[in-house]
Amino acid sequence: MTGSLSTSTTLTAAVVLLTVVLIAYGGTFVLKVTRGKAPANELQRSFYRAGHAHAGVLVILGLLVNLYVDLAGVGGLWRTLSGGVLWAAILMPAGFFLSVAGSDPQRPNRLIALLWLGAASLVLGLVCAAIGLLTAG
C-alpha cells in the first residue's frame, strides 16, 4: 500500500499524525481543568472538552478522507476541497478554545465564528469528497 499513496497524501498524513501529539498534550490540560487543578468556569470547562474531542475526531476523519480520496484517484477541485475536513480539525477546536479565553467569561466571544467557519469547511469537505469518490474512475 505504501507505493500507491501520493507524496502529498503521505506528507500530509505525517504532519497530521504529529499534531496528534499536541492533541494528546492538550488532553492533559483538559484533565487538569476537569479535576479543578487549573482555573476555569463551567463555560470554559464545557468548551475545552468539546474543543479537545472535536480535534481528535476531526483529525482521524480528515486522515480517512484524505486516504480515500487519494486511493480512489479523485482529482481536481473535488480533491482540493475535500481538504476542508482537515481545515475543520483546526478551525473548530480553535473556535471552542479561543472563544472562551480569558478570566471567567460568561459567554463566548466573537472568535466563536471560527467554530462556524470550521463547520462550513467540514460540510464542504465531506460533500466534495463524497462527490469526488462517486465520480472517480
XYZ file of N, CA and C in Angstrom:
411
model
N 0.822 -1.200 0.000
C 0.000 0.000 0.000
C 0.864 1.262 0.000
N 2.070 1.201 0.536
C 2.932 2.368 0.612
C 3.168 2.986 -0.753
N 3.393 2.169 -1.770
C 3.676 2.675 -3.091
C 2.500 3.310 -3.786
N 1.290 3.076 -3.324
C 0.126 3.602 -4.021
C -0.374 4.935 -3.477
N 0.226 5.436 -2.413
C -0.157 6.753 -1.888
C 0.672 7.831 -2.574
N 0.035 8.946 -2.858
C 0.773 10.058 -3.451
C 1.698 10.667 -2.404
N 2.688 11.371 -2.884
C 3.637 12.043 -1.999
C 2.922 13.065 -1.119
N 1.971 13.802 -1.699
C 1.268 14.825 -0.910
C 0.427 14.195 0.198
N -0.202 13.057 -0.085
C -1.000 12.377 0.942
C -0.106 11.846 2.047
N 1.038 11.290 1.678
C 1.971 10.766 2.670
C 2.505 11.888 3.552
N 2.874 12.997 2.953
C 3.391 14.139 3.704
C 2.311 14.722 4.615
N 1.113 14.891 4.081
C 0.005 15.406 4.891
C -0.261 14.498 6.077
N -0.289 13.190 5.834
C -0.537 12.239 6.920
C 0.540 12.333 7.991
N 1.797 12.453 7.585
C 2.885 12.551 8.562
C 2.731 13.792 9.438
N 2.440 14.914 8.811
C 2.278 16.164 9.570
C 1.067 16.069 10.497
N -0.031 15.556 9.990
C -1.249 15.453 10.803
C -1.036 14.489 11.965
N -0.347 13.384 11.729
C -0.079 12.448 12.820
C 0.761 13.090 13.914
N 1.669 13.966 13.536
C 2.446 14.685 14.553
C 1.566 15.617 15.380
N 0.497 16.141 14.785
C -0.405 17.008 15.558
C -1.143 16.230 16.641
N -1.254 14.921 16.471
C -1.916 14.106 17.495
C -1.139 14.179 18.806
N 0.165 14.355 18.726
C 0.969 14.548 19.939
C 0.497 15.811 20.666
N 0.250 16.868 19.911
C -0.242 18.111 20.513
C -1.642 17.936 21.092
N -2.475 17.181 20.390
C -3.823 16.922 20.895
C -3.749 16.141 22.203
N -2.873 15.152 22.254
C -2.702 14.372 23.486
C -2.196 15.263 24.623
N -1.253 16.131 24.319
C -0.751 17.062 25.328
C -1.879 17.985 25.794
N -2.698 18.445 24.854
C -3.855 19.261 25.210
C -4.805 18.520 26.138
N -4.854 17.216 25.993
C -5.696 16.401 26.877
C -5.256 16.490 28.323
N -3.960 16.686 28.553
C -3.506 16.832 29.936
C -4.033 18.133 30.537
N -4.124 19.168 29.703
C -4.701 20.430 30.166
C -6.187 20.258 30.485
N -6.918 19.605 29.599
C -8.348 19.373 29.826
C -8.552 18.560 31.099
N -7.689 17.578 31.322
C -7.773 16.771 32.540
C -7.548 17.631 33.780
N -6.573 18.539 33.728
C -6.333 19.449 34.863
C -7.558 20.322 35.118
N -8.160 20.821 34.049
C -9.341 21.677 34.193
C -10.490 20.896 34.809
N -10.743 19.708 34.316
C -11.888 18.928 34.828
C -11.661 18.466 36.261
N -10.401 18.353 36.679
C -10.098 17.963 38.064
C -10.000 19.167 38.999
N -10.173 20.363 38.447
C -10.109 21.562 39.269
C -8.700 22.030 39.576
N -7.721 21.524 38.861
C -6.330 21.900 39.109
C -5.868 23.045 38.214
N -6.725 23.487 37.329
C -6.476 24.678 36.512
C -7.761 25.500 36.549
N -7.662 26.815 36.724
C -8.867 27.630 36.851
C -9.674 27.684 35.557
N -10.972 27.441 35.696
C -11.889 27.532 34.559
C -13.313 27.532 35.098
N -14.177 28.322 34.478
C -15.579 28.292 34.871
C -16.301 27.187 34.084
N -17.571 27.009 34.321
C -18.306 25.919 33.677
C -18.336 26.060 32.154
N -18.504 27.284 31.663
C -18.490 27.512 30.218
C -17.151 27.070 29.626
N -16.079 27.474 30.249
C -14.756 27.098 29.757
C -14.555 25.587 29.813
N -14.953 24.962 30.895
C -14.802 23.501 31.000
C -15.529 22.794 29.871
N -16.750 23.211 29.596
C -17.506 22.528 28.541
C -16.924 22.813 27.160
N -16.477 24.030 26.919
C -15.884 24.358 25.621
C -14.519 23.682 25.447
N -13.739 23.590 26.508
C -12.444 22.915 26.410
C -12.636 21.433 26.092
N -13.595 20.799 26.741
C -13.863 19.378 26.452
C -14.322 19.210 25.015
N -15.212 20.074 24.566
C -15.713 19.982 23.186
C -14.596 20.235 22.185
N -13.747 21.206 22.443
C -12.642 21.511 21.532
C -11.676 20.350 21.417
N -11.367 19.749 22.542
C -10.444 18.615 22.543
C -11.044 17.418 21.796
N -12.304 17.127 22.056
C -12.964 15.997 21.383
C -13.056 16.222 19.877
N -13.431 17.428 19.480
C -13.525 17.725 18.053
C -12.162 17.612 17.374
N -11.113 18.061 18.033
C -9.774 17.965 17.439
C -9.427 16.515 17.128
N -9.621 15.642 18.095
C -9.279 14.233 17.895
C -10.101 13.562 16.816
N -11.396 13.754 16.870
C -12.281 13.101 15.907
C -12.051 13.634 14.494
N -11.923 14.937 14.361
C -11.784 15.521 13.026
C -10.430 15.228 12.389
N -9.394 15.075 13.191
C -8.094 14.681 12.640
C -8.196 13.273 12.053
N -8.814 12.365 12.781
C -8.982 10.997 12.276
C -9.844 10.996 11.022
N -10.947 11.708 11.053
C -11.821 11.784 9.874
C -11.079 12.398 8.693
N -10.315 13.461 8.933
C -9.562 14.101 7.862
C -8.541 13.168 7.234
N -7.869 12.378 8.070
C -6.915 11.401 7.536
C -7.616 10.361 6.667
N -8.756 9.881 7.129
C -9.500 8.882 6.343
C -9.983 9.456 5.019
N -10.522 10.658 5.057
C -10.996 11.290 3.822
C -9.829 11.458 2.849
N -8.701 11.952 3.352
C -7.528 12.151 2.509
C -7.076 10.826 1.884
N -7.074 9.775 2.671
C -6.670 8.458 2.188
C -7.614 7.946 1.104
N -8.915 7.990 1.368
C -9.898 7.510 0.385
C -9.833 8.292 -0.920
N -9.743 9.604 -0.796
C -9.700 10.461 -1.986
C -8.454 10.142 -2.818
N -7.342 9.957 -2.142
C -6.105 9.653 -2.866
C -6.171 8.277 -3.519
N -6.567 7.268 -2.772
C -6.594 5.911 -3.317
C -7.607 5.750 -4.447
N -8.676 6.532 -4.409
C -9.691 6.454 -5.471
C -9.295 7.266 -6.697
N -8.221 8.022 -6.595
C -7.776 8.817 -7.728
C -8.606 10.057 -7.983
N -9.245 10.556 -6.949
C -10.026 11.789 -7.090
C -9.054 12.929 -7.362
N -9.390 13.760 -8.312
C -8.510 14.861 -8.661
C -9.255 16.176 -8.759
N -8.539 17.182 -9.152
C -9.134 18.484 -9.415
C -9.739 19.148 -8.199
N -10.812 19.855 -8.458
C -11.473 20.648 -7.420
C -12.007 19.781 -6.276
N -12.530 18.599 -6.595
C -13.075 17.720 -5.546
C -11.978 17.343 -4.551
N -10.811 17.020 -5.068
C -9.683 16.654 -4.190
C -9.269 17.839 -3.322
N -9.134 18.989 -3.954
C -8.707 20.185 -3.224
C -9.690 20.542 -2.116
N -10.970 20.584 -2.457
C -11.975 20.996 -1.473
C -12.212 19.953 -0.384
N -11.898 18.690 -0.655
C -12.045 17.667 0.386
C -11.093 17.934 1.554
N -10.052 18.731 1.299
C -9.145 19.136 2.375
C -9.820 19.986 3.432
N -11.038 20.425 3.159
C -11.793 21.187 4.149
C -12.009 20.437 5.443
N -11.995 19.114 5.384
C -12.169 18.318 6.603
C -10.991 18.555 7.550
N -9.784 18.570 7.008
C -8.624 18.839 7.871
C -8.594 20.293 8.334
N -9.062 21.217 7.510
C -9.174 22.606 7.964
C -10.155 22.708 9.133
N -11.230 21.936 9.063
C -12.204 21.925 10.166
C -11.557 21.435 11.458
N -10.604 20.517 11.333
C -9.909 19.997 12.512
C -9.063 21.068 13.199
N -8.770 22.126 12.490
C -8.051 23.266 13.076
C -9.045 24.329 13.550
N -9.964 24.675 12.673
C -10.866 25.805 12.940
C -11.862 25.543 14.070
N -12.464 24.369 14.084
C -13.493 24.120 15.098
C -12.919 24.093 16.517
N -11.845 23.334 16.784
C -11.271 23.398 18.130
C -10.784 24.803 18.489
N -10.208 25.509 17.505
C -9.766 26.883 17.784
C -10.948 27.743 18.220
N -12.076 27.570 17.566
C -13.272 28.316 17.948
C -13.716 28.003 19.364
N -13.692 26.722 19.721
C -14.071 26.346 21.087
C -13.114 26.940 22.116
N -11.807 26.808 21.887
C -10.828 27.264 22.875
C -10.712 28.788 22.937
N -10.570 29.419 21.791
C -10.306 30.863 21.779
C -11.532 31.700 22.125
N -12.714 31.170 21.905
C -13.916 31.957 22.182
C -14.227 32.073 23.671
N -13.546 31.289 24.489
C -13.754 31.395 25.937
C -12.455 31.729 26.672
N -11.487 32.276 25.942
C -10.224 32.670 26.564
C -10.468 33.830 27.526
N -9.657 33.888 28.535
C -9.756 34.992 29.485
C -10.185 34.519 30.853
N -10.387 35.495 31.702
C -10.747 35.211 33.082
C -12.263 35.241 33.262
N -12.842 34.093 33.530
C -14.270 33.938 33.840
C -15.227 34.515 32.793
N -15.093 34.126 31.536
C -16.046 34.625 30.528
C -17.446 34.072 30.808
N -18.437 34.882 30.528
C -19.821 34.461 30.755
C -20.500 33.956 29.483
N -19.911 34.289 28.348
C -20.408 33.795 27.057
C -19.244 33.817 26.075
N -19.334 33.051 25.005
C -18.249 33.031 24.023
C -18.054 34.406 23.379
N -16.812 34.723 23.054
C -16.532 35.982 22.371
C -16.699 35.807 20.858
N -16.302 36.815 20.101
C -16.523 36.791 18.643
C -15.734 35.715 17.915
N -14.726 35.167 18.556
C -13.951 34.099 17.915
C -14.743 32.793 17.789
N -15.955 32.782 18.322
C -16.849 31.634 18.104
C -17.120 31.475 16.604
N -16.905 32.536 15.846
C -17.076 32.468 14.385
C -16.167 31.401 13.776
N -15.017 31.132 14.402
C -14.122 30.082 13.905
C -14.806 28.716 13.935
N -15.636 28.509 14.944
C -16.380 27.244 15.038
C -17.305 27.086 13.837
N -18.023 28.133 13.498
C -18.964 28.067 12.377
C -18.243 28.013 11.039
N -17.110 28.691 10.939
C -16.294 28.588 9.732
C -15.782 27.153 9.572
N -15.369 26.560 10.667
C -14.930 25.167 10.650
C -16.053 24.213 10.289
N -17.251 24.474 10.797
C -18.399 23.616 10.464
C -18.700 23.689 8.968
N -18.628 24.890 8.416
C -18.854 25.043 6.971
C -17.763 24.326 6.180
N -16.531 24.439 6.637
C -15.408 23.761 5.994
C -15.581 22.242 6.042
N -16.049 21.749 7.172
C -16.297 20.313 7.334
C -17.347 19.821 6.347
N -18.470 20.513 6.289
C -19.549 20.110 5.383
C -19.086 20.174 3.934
N -18.439 21.268 3.564
C -17.938 21.401 2.194
C -16.947 20.287 1.861
N -16.017 20.021 2.769
C -15.025 18.978 2.548
C -15.639 17.603 2.393
N -16.612 17.289 3.238
C -17.263 15.975 3.166
C -18.084 15.809 1.892
N -18.832 16.842 1.538
C -19.653 16.773 0.322
C -18.758 16.643 -0.911
N -17.694 17.413 -0.983
C -16.799 17.348 -2.141
C -16.070 16.015 -2.208
N -15.665 15.491 -1.063
C -15.034 14.167 -1.055
C -16.010 13.112 -1.545
N -17.236 13.175 -1.079
C -18.236 12.196 -1.494
C -18.515 12.278 -2.995
N -18.676 13.472 -3.504
C -18.911 13.643 -4.957
C -17.703 13.135 -5.734
N -16.519 13.494 -5.268
C -15.304 13.030 -5.926
C -15.204 11.521 -5.940
N -15.532 10.890 -4.830
C -15.478 9.432 -4.756
C -16.527 8.786 -5.663
N -17.722 9.390 -5.704
C -18.799 8.826 -6.538
C -18.519 8.975 -8.031
N -17.740 9.985 -8.400
C -17.485 10.233 -9.812
C -16.091 9.798 -10.255
N -15.279 9.278 -9.332
C -13.915 8.850 -9.684
C -13.959 7.625 -10.584
N -12.966 7.551 -11.393
C -12.842 6.334 -12.198
C -13.183 6.554 -13.565
